[in-house]
Coordinates of C-alpha atoms in Angstrom, one line a residue:
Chain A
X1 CA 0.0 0.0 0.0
X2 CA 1.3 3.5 -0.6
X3 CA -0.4 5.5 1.8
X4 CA -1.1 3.3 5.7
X5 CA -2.8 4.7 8.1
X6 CA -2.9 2.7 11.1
X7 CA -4.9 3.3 14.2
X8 CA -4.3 6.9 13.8
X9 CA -5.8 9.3 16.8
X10 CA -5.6 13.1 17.6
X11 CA -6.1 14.7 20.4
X12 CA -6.2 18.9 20.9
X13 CA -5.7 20.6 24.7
X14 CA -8.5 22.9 24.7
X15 CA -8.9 25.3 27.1
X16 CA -7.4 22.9 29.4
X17 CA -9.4 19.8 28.2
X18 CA -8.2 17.0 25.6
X19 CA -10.1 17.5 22.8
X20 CA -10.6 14.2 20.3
X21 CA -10.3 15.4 16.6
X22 CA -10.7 11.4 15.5
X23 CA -9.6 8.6 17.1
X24 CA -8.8 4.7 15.5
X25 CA -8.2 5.6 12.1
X26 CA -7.2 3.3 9.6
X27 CA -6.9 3.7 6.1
X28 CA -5.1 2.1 2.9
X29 CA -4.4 4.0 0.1
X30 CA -3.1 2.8 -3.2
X31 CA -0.8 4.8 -5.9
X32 CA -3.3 6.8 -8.1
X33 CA -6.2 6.9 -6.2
X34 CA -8.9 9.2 -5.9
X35 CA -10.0 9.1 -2.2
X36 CA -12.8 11.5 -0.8
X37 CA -13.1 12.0 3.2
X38 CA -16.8 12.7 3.7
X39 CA -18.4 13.9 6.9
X40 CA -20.0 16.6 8.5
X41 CA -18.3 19.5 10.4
X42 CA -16.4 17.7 13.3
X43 CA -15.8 15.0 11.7
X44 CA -12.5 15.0 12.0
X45 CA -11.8 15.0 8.5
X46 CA -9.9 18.1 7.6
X47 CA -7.6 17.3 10.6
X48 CA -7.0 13.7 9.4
X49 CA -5.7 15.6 6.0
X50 CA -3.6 17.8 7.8
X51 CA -1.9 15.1 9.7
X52 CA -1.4 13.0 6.2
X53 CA 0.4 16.3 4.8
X54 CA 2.3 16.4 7.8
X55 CA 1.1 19.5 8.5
X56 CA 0.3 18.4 12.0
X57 CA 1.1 15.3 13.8
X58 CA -1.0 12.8 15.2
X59 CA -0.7 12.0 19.2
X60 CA -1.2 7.8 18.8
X61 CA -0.7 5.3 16.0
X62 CA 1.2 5.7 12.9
X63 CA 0.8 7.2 9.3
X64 CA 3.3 6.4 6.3
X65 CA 3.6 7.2 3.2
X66 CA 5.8 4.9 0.7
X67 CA 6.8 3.3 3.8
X68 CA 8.6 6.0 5.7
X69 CA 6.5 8.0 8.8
X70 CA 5.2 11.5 7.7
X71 CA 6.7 13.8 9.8
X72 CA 6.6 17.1 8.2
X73 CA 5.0 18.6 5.0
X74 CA 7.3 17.9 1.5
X75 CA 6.5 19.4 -1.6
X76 CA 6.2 15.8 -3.2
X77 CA 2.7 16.2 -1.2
X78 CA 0.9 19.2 -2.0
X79 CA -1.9 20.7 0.1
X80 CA -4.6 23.0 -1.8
X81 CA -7.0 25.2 0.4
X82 CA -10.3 26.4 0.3
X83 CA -9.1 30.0 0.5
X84 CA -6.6 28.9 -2.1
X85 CA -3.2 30.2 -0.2
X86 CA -2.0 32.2 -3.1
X87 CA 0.6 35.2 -2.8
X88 CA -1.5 38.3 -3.7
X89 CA 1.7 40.0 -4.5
X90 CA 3.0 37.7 -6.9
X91 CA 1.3 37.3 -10.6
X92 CA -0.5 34.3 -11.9
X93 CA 2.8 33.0 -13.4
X94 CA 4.9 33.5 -10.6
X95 CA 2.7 31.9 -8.1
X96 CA 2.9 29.3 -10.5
X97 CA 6.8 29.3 -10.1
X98 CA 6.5 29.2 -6.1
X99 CA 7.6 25.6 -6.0
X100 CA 10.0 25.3 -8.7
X101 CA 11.9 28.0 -7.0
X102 CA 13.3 26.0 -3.9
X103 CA 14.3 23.7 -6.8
X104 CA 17.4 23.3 -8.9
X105 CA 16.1 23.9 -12.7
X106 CA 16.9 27.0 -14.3
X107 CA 14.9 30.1 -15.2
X108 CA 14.0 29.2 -18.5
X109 CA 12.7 25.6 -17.6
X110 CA 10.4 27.1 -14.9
X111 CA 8.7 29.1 -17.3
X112 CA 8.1 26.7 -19.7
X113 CA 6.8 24.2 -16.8
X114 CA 4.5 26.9 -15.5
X115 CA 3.4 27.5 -18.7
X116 CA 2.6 24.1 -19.6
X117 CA 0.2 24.1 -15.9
X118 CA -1.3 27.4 -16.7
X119 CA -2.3 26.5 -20.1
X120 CA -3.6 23.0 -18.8
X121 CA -5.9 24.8 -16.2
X122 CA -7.2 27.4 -19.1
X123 CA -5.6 30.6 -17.5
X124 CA -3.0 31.7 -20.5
X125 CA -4.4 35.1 -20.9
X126 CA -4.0 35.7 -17.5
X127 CA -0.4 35.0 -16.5
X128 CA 0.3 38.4 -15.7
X129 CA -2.8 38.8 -13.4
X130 CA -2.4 39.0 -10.1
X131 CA -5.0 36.9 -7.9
X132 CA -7.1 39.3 -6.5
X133 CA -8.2 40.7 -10.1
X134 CA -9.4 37.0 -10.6
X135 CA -12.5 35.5 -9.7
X136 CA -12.6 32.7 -7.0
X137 CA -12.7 30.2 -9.5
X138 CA -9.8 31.3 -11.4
X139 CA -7.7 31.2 -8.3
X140 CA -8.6 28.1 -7.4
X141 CA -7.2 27.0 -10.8
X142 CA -3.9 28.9 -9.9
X143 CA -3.7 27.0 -6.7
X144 CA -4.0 23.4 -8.6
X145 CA -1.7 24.8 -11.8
X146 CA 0.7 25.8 -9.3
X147 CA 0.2 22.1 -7.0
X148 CA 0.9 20.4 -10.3
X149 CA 4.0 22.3 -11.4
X150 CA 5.8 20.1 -8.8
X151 CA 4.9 17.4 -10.0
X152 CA 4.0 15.3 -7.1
X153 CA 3.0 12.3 -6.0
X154 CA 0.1 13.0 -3.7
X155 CA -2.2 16.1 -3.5
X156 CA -4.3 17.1 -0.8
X157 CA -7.8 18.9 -1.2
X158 CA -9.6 20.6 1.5
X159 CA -12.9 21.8 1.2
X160 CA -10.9 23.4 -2.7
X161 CA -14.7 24.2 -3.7
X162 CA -16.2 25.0 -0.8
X163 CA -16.3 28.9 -1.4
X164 CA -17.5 28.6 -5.0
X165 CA -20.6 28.8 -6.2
X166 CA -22.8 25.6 -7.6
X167 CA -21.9 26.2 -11.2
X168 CA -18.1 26.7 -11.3
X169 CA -18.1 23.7 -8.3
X170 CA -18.9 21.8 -11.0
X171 CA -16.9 22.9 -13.7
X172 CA -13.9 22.7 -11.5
X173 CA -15.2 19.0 -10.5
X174 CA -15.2 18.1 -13.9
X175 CA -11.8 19.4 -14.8
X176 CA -10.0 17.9 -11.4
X177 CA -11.3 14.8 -12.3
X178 CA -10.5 14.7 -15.5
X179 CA -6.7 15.9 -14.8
X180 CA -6.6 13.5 -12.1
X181 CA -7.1 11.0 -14.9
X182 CA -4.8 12.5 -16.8
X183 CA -1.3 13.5 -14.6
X184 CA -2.2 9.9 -12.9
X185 CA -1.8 11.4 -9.0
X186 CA -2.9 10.1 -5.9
X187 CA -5.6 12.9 -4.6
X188 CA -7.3 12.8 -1.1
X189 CA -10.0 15.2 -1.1
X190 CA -12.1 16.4 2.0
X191 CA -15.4 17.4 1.3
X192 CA -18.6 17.1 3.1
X193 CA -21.0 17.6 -0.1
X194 CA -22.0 13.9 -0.9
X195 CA -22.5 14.3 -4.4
X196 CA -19.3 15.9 -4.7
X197 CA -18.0 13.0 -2.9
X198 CA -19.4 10.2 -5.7
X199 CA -18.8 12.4 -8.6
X200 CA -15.1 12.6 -7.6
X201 CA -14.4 9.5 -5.7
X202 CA -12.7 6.1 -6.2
X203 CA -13.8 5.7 -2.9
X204 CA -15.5 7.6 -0.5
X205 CA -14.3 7.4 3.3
X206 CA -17.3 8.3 5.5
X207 CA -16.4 9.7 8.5
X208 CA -19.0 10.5 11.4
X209 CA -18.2 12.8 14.7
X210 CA -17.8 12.9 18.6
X211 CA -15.3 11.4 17.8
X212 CA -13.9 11.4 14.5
X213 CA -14.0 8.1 13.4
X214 CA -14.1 6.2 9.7
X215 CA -17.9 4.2 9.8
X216 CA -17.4 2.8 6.2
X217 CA -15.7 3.3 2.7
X218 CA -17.8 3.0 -0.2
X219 CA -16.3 2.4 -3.2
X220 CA -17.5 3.7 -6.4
X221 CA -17.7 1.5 -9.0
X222 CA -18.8 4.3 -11.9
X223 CA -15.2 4.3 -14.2
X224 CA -13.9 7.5 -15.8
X225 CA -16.3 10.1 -16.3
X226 CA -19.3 10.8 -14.5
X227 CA -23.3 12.2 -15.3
X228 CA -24.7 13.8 -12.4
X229 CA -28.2 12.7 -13.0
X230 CA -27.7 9.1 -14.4
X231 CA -29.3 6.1 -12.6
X232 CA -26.3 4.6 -11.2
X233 CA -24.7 7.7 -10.2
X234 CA -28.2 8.0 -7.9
X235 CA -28.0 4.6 -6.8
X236 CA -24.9 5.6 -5.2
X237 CA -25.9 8.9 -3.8
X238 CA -28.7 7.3 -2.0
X239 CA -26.7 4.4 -0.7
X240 CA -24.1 7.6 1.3
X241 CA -27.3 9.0 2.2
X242 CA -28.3 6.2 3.9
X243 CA -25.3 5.5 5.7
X244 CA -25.9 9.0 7.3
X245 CA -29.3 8.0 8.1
X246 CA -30.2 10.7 6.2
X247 CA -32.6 9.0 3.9
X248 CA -36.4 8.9 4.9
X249 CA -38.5 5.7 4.7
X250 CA -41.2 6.8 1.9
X251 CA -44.7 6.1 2.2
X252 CA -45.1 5.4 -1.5
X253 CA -48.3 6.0 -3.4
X254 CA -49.7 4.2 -5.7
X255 CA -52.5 6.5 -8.5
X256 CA -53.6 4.7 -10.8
Chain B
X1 CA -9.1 64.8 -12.1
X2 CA -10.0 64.4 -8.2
X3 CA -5.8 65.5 -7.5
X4 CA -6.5 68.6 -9.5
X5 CA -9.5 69.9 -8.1
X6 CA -8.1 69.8 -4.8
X7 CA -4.7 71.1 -5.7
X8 CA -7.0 74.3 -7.1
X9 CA -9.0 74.1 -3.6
X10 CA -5.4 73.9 -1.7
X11 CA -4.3 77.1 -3.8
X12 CA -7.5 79.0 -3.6
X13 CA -8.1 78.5 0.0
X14 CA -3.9 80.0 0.5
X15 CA -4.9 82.7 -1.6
X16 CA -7.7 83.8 0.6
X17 CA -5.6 83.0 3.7
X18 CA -2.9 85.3 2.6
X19 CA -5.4 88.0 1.2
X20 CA -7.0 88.8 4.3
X21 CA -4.1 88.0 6.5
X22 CA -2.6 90.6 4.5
X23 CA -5.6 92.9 4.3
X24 CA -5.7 93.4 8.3
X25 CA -2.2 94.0 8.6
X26 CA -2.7 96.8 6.1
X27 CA -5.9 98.5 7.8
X28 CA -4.5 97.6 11.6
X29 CA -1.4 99.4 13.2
X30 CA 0.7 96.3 14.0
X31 CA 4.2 95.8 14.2
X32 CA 5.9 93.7 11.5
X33 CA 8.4 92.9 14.2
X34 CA 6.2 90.8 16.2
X35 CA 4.5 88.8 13.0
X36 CA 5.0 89.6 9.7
X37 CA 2.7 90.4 6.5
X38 CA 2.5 87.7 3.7
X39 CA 4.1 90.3 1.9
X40 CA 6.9 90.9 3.6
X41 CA 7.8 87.1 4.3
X42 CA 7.4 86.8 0.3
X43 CA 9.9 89.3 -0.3
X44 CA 12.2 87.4 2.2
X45 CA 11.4 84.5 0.6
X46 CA 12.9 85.2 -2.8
X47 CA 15.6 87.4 -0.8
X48 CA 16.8 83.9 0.1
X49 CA 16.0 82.1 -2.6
X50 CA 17.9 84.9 -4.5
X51 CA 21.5 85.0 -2.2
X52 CA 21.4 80.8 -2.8
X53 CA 20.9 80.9 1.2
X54 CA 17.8 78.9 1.4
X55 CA 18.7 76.2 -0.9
X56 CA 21.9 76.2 1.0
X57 CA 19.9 75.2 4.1
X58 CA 17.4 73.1 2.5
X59 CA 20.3 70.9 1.1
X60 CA 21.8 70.9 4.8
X61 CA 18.3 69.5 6.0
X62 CA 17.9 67.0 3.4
X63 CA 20.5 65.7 3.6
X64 CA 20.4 64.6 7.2
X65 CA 17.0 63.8 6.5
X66 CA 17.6 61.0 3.9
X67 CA 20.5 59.5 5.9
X68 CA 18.8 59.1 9.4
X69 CA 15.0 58.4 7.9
X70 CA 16.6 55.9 5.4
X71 CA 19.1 54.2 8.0
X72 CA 16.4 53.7 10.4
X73 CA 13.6 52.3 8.4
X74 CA 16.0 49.7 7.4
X75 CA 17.8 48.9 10.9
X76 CA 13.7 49.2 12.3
X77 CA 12.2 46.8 9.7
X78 CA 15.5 43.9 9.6
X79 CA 14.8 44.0 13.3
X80 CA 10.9 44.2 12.8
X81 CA 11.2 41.5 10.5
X82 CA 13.5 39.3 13.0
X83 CA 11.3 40.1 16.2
X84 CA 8.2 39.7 14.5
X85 CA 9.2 35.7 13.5
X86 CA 10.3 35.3 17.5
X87 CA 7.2 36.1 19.4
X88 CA 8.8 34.7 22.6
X89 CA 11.9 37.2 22.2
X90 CA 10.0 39.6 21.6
X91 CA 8.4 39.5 25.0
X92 CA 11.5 40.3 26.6
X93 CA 12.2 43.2 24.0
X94 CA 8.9 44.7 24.1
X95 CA 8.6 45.9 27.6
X96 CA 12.3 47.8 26.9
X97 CA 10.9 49.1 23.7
X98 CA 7.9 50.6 25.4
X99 CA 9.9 52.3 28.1
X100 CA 11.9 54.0 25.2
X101 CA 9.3 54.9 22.7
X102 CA 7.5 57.6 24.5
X103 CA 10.7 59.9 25.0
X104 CA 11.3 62.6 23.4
X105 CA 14.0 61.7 21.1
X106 CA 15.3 65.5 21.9
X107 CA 15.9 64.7 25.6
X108 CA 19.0 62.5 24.7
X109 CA 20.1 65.6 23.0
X110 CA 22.6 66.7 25.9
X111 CA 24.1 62.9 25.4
X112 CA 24.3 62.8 21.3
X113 CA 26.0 66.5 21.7
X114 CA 28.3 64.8 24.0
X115 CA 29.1 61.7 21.8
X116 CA 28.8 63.5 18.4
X117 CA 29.8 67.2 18.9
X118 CA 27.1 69.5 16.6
X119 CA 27.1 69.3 13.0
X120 CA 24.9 66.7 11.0
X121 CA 25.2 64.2 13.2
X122 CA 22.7 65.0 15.9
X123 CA 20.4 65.8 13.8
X124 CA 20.7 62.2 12.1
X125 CA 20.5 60.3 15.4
X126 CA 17.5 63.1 16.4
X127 CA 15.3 61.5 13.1
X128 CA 16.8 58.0 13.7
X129 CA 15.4 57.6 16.9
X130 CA 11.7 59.7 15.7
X131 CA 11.7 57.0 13.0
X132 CA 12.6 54.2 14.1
X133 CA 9.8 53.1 17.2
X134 CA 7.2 53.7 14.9
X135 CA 8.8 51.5 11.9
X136 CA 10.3 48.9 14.2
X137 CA 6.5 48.3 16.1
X138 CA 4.5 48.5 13.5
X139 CA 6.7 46.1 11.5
X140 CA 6.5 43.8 14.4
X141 CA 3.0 43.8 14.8
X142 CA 2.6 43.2 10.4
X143 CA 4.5 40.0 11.1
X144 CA 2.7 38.7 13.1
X145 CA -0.4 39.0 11.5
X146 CA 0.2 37.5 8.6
X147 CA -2.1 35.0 7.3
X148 CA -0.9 31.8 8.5
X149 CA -1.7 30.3 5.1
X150 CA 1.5 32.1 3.9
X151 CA 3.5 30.1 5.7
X152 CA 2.1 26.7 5.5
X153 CA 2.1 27.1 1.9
X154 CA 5.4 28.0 1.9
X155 CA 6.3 25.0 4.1
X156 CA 4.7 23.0 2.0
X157 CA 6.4 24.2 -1.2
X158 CA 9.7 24.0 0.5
X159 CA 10.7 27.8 0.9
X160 CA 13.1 27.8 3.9
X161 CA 15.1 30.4 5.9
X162 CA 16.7 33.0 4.4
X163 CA 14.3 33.4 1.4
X164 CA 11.0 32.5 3.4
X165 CA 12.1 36.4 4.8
X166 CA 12.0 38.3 1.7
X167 CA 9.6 36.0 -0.4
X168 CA 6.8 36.0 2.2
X169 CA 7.3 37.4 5.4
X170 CA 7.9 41.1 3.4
X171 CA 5.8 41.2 1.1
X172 CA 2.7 40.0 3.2
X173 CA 3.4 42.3 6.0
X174 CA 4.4 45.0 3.6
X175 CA 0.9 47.1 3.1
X176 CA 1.1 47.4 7.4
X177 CA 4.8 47.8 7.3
X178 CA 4.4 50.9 4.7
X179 CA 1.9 52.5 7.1
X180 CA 4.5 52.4 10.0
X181 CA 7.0 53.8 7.8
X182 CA 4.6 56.7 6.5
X183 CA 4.0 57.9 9.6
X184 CA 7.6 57.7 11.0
X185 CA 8.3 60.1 8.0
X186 CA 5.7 62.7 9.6
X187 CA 6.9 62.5 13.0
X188 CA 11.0 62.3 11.8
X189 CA 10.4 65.9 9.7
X190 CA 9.5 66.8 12.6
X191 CA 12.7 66.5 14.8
X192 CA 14.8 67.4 12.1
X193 CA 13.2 71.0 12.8
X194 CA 13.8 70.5 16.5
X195 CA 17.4 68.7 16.3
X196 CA 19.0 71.4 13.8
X197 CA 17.7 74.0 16.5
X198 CA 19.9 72.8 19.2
X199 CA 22.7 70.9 17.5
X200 CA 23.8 72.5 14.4
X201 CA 24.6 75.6 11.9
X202 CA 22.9 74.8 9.5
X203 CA 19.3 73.8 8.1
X204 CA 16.0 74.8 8.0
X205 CA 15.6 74.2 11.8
X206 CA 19.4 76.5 12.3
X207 CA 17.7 78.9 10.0
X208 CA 14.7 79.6 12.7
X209 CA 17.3 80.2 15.1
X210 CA 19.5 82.3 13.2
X211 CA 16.0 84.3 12.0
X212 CA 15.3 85.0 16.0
X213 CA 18.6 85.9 16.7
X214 CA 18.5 88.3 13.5
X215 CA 15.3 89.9 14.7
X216 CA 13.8 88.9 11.6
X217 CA 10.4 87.5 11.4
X218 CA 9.8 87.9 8.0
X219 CA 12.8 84.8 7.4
X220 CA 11.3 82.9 10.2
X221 CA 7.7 82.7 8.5
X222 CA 9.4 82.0 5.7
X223 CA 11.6 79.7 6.9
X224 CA 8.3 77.9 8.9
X225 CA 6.5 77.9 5.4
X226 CA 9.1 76.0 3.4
X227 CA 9.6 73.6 6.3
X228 CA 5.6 73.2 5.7
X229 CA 5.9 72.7 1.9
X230 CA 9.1 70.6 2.3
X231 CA 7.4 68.0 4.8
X232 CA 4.2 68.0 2.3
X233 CA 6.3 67.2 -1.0
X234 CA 8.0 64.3 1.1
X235 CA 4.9 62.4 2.2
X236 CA 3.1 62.6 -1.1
X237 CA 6.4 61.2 -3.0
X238 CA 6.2 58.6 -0.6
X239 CA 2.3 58.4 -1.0
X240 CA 3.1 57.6 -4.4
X241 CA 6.1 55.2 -4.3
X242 CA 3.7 53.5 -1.6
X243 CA 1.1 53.2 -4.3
X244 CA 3.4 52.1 -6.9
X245 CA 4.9 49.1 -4.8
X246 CA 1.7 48.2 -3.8
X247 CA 0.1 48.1 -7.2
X248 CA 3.4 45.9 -8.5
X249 CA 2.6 43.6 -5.6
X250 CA -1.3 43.3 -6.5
X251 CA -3.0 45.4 -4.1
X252 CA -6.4 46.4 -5.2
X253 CA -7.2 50.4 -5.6

């Protein structure tokens, strides 16, 4: 397995008391998939991301990645935000460059690799655009064009579409999934829209609160790309529902 | 369009000023010697403008100016920038910092006339020390409000120490740094007036002196308007590089 979570528990001092973000979390991963953490607020979910990235460390049990204990974030694992964490005083192209820079490839090369992103995410008339005269979309496509320039093996998504509205959600859906396909990364995605989750997913890793904890993981057996309002892609919808216990028993009625 | 209307209200509004300054020193009986007429510190306006004097002084003054503003916002926003990324340090600093801040940087005149001698150094360490609390606080507080995004970000893209410094830690604290700075500029015009009083022979400030001891107060209004004009033309050149280096660095109008 490529990612291994095992028994993996977190636990916050809060205002002087302990705090469990999730607790007994395990999780395999393989090499190119596309995992979604589902679950409402307080789920745990964002946290478990966060300790993947190595942003910050769990208190029990172990994660690895390619066999060695995540300690610290590396920019082989790339983290994208909701509030997309671009430099405002930096261009398009140049927060495009961010990564490359603490790398040893000359000027020229980083252009042409930014390039290459920018053009793949649509944004080529706006590489001299700094990010605030873009919409939220548009910097959101930054933040993945710039992920990608790296080239790396694993990218983490929290919440990236939370702050956009329905529409470009799902244009952007469609266009990470499809360059998921495409670069062939491993993506762990936190969301806690379930629609979002089986449009995206491989699998889906639903997570439920006080405390964080995994209940199940679905996996999706819809291949490549995806309709919204086909039966199958229902099916599956209403079997997450369910696990939620979100789905009402129907009286059904019968005209004739 | 907005700039020149108000450049035309700024002139008008002088105009007035002047005409009925002028107008009541004509109809009244009082002495020149006590306040002059606009008229009168005009004509010893271009007097001095005319014997090279004031230029003279305003090069003194400038001079000074640039070295001590320009040495401490630099010395206060390295050790902004330093302070501000060691919070803990800082606790310790602070309390010092504080203790200093609110003196007068002309009561360690005595001292810097004692180290230095007079000449253009007290003047210098007079607008070093005006500039640099504001500068070196303000930049401290800028760091540490900077969005924590920043910096995970740059974690995650591997930007370490040095460069974290001048690729993030700058530039996101800058808008908040350049507001420190801005008013430092204010308050260090300022005590270049009051240093060049006490601590040298030369200079706008050494021209007010050498005006009272003259018994001319036609040279000191003049003297006081130029110092007026001078500090205005400095804070709206910085205004503008402000603006400029804002705009490179994406800022929003």
């Amino acid at each position: 397995m490529y990612i291994e979570v095992e028994n993996a528990g977190k636990t916050f001092l809060q205002n002087g008391k302990e705090f469990t973000a999730f607790t007994d979390v395990s999780l395999s991963i393989e090499k190119g998939e596309f995992i979604c953490l589902l679950g409402p607020s307080g789920c745990g979910k964002s946290t478990l991301l966060n300790a993947i990235a190595g942003f910050s460390p769990i208190t029990s049990g172990s994660i690895k990645i390619d066999g060695k204990e995540i300690k610290e974030p590396s920019v082989e694992n790339v983290m994208i935000f909701q509030n997309y964490g671009l430099f405002p005083w930096r261009t398009v192209q140049k927060n495009v460059e961010l990564g490359l820079e603490s790398k040893k490839i000359s000027k020229d090369e980083r252009h042409k690799i930014a390039d290459k992103y920018i053009e793949l995410v649509g944004l080529e008339n706006f590489k001299r655009s700094h990010p605030r005269q873009l919409s939220g979309g548009m910097q959101q496509r930054v933040s993945i064009a710039r992920a990608l320039a790296v080239d790396p093996e694993i990218i983490f998504m929290d919440e990236p579409f939370g702050a956009l509205d329905a529409i470009t959600r799902m244009k952007l859906q469609d266009d990470i999934l499809s360059i998921s396909k495409q670069e062939k990364k491993t993506i762990i995605f936190v969301t806690h829209d379930i629609e979002e989750a089986v449009f995206l997913a491989d699998r889906i890793v639903i997570m439920t609160p006080n405390p964080g904890k995994i209940k199940s993981v679905v996996t999706v057996p819809l291949k490549g790309h995806r309709e919204r309002t086909a039966s199958d892609f229902l099916q599956i919808r209403d079997k997450i529902f369910e696990l939620f216990n979100m789905k009402h028993e129907e009286q059904i009625e019968y005209i004739i | 369009m907005k700039k020149i209307l108000s450049l035309k209200n700024v002139i008008v509004s002088l105009i007035i000023l002047s005409a009925i300054w002028q107008l009541i020193f004509t109809v009244s009986e009082y002495d020149s010697a006590l306040f002059p007429s606009p008229l009168q510190s005009f004509q010893a306006l271009a007097e001095m403008i005319s014997d090279d004097i004031l230029i003279l002084h305003i090069k003194a003054s400038i001079y000074r100016f640039a070295i001590g503003y320009i040495s401490s916002v630099i010395a206060a926003v390295l050790l902004g920038l330093i302070l501000g990324r060691l919070p803990k340090v800082f606790q310790y600093v602070n309390p010092a910092l504080q203790l200093f801040r609110p003196i007068s940087p002309m009561a360690w005149m005595p001292f810097i006339v004692l180290w230095f001698g007079i000449g253009d150094i007290p003047a210098i360490v007079i607008i070093f020390i005006a500039a640099f609390f504001p500068v070196l606080l303000s930049t401290v507080s800028a760091v540490g409000g900077i969005d924590p995004i920043y910096l995970k970000v740059s974690e995650n893209f591997g930007i370490r120490q040095p460069q974290i410094m001048w690729k993030v830690i700058f530039p996101a604290a800058f808008p908040q740094i350049a507001n420190g700075i801005h008013l430092a500029l204010g308050t260090a015009w300022v005590f270049l007036v009051a240093g060049e009083m006490t601590g040298a022979q030369s200079g706008l400030g050494y021209l007010v002196i050498d005006a009272r001891n003259n018994l001319r107060a036609d040279i000191l209004f003049a003297d006081i308007i130029v110092i007026g004009l001078i500090g205005l033309i400095l804070d709206s050149l910085l205004k503008t590089a402000e603006k400029q280096i804002l705009k490179a660095w994406g800022g929003v109008d």
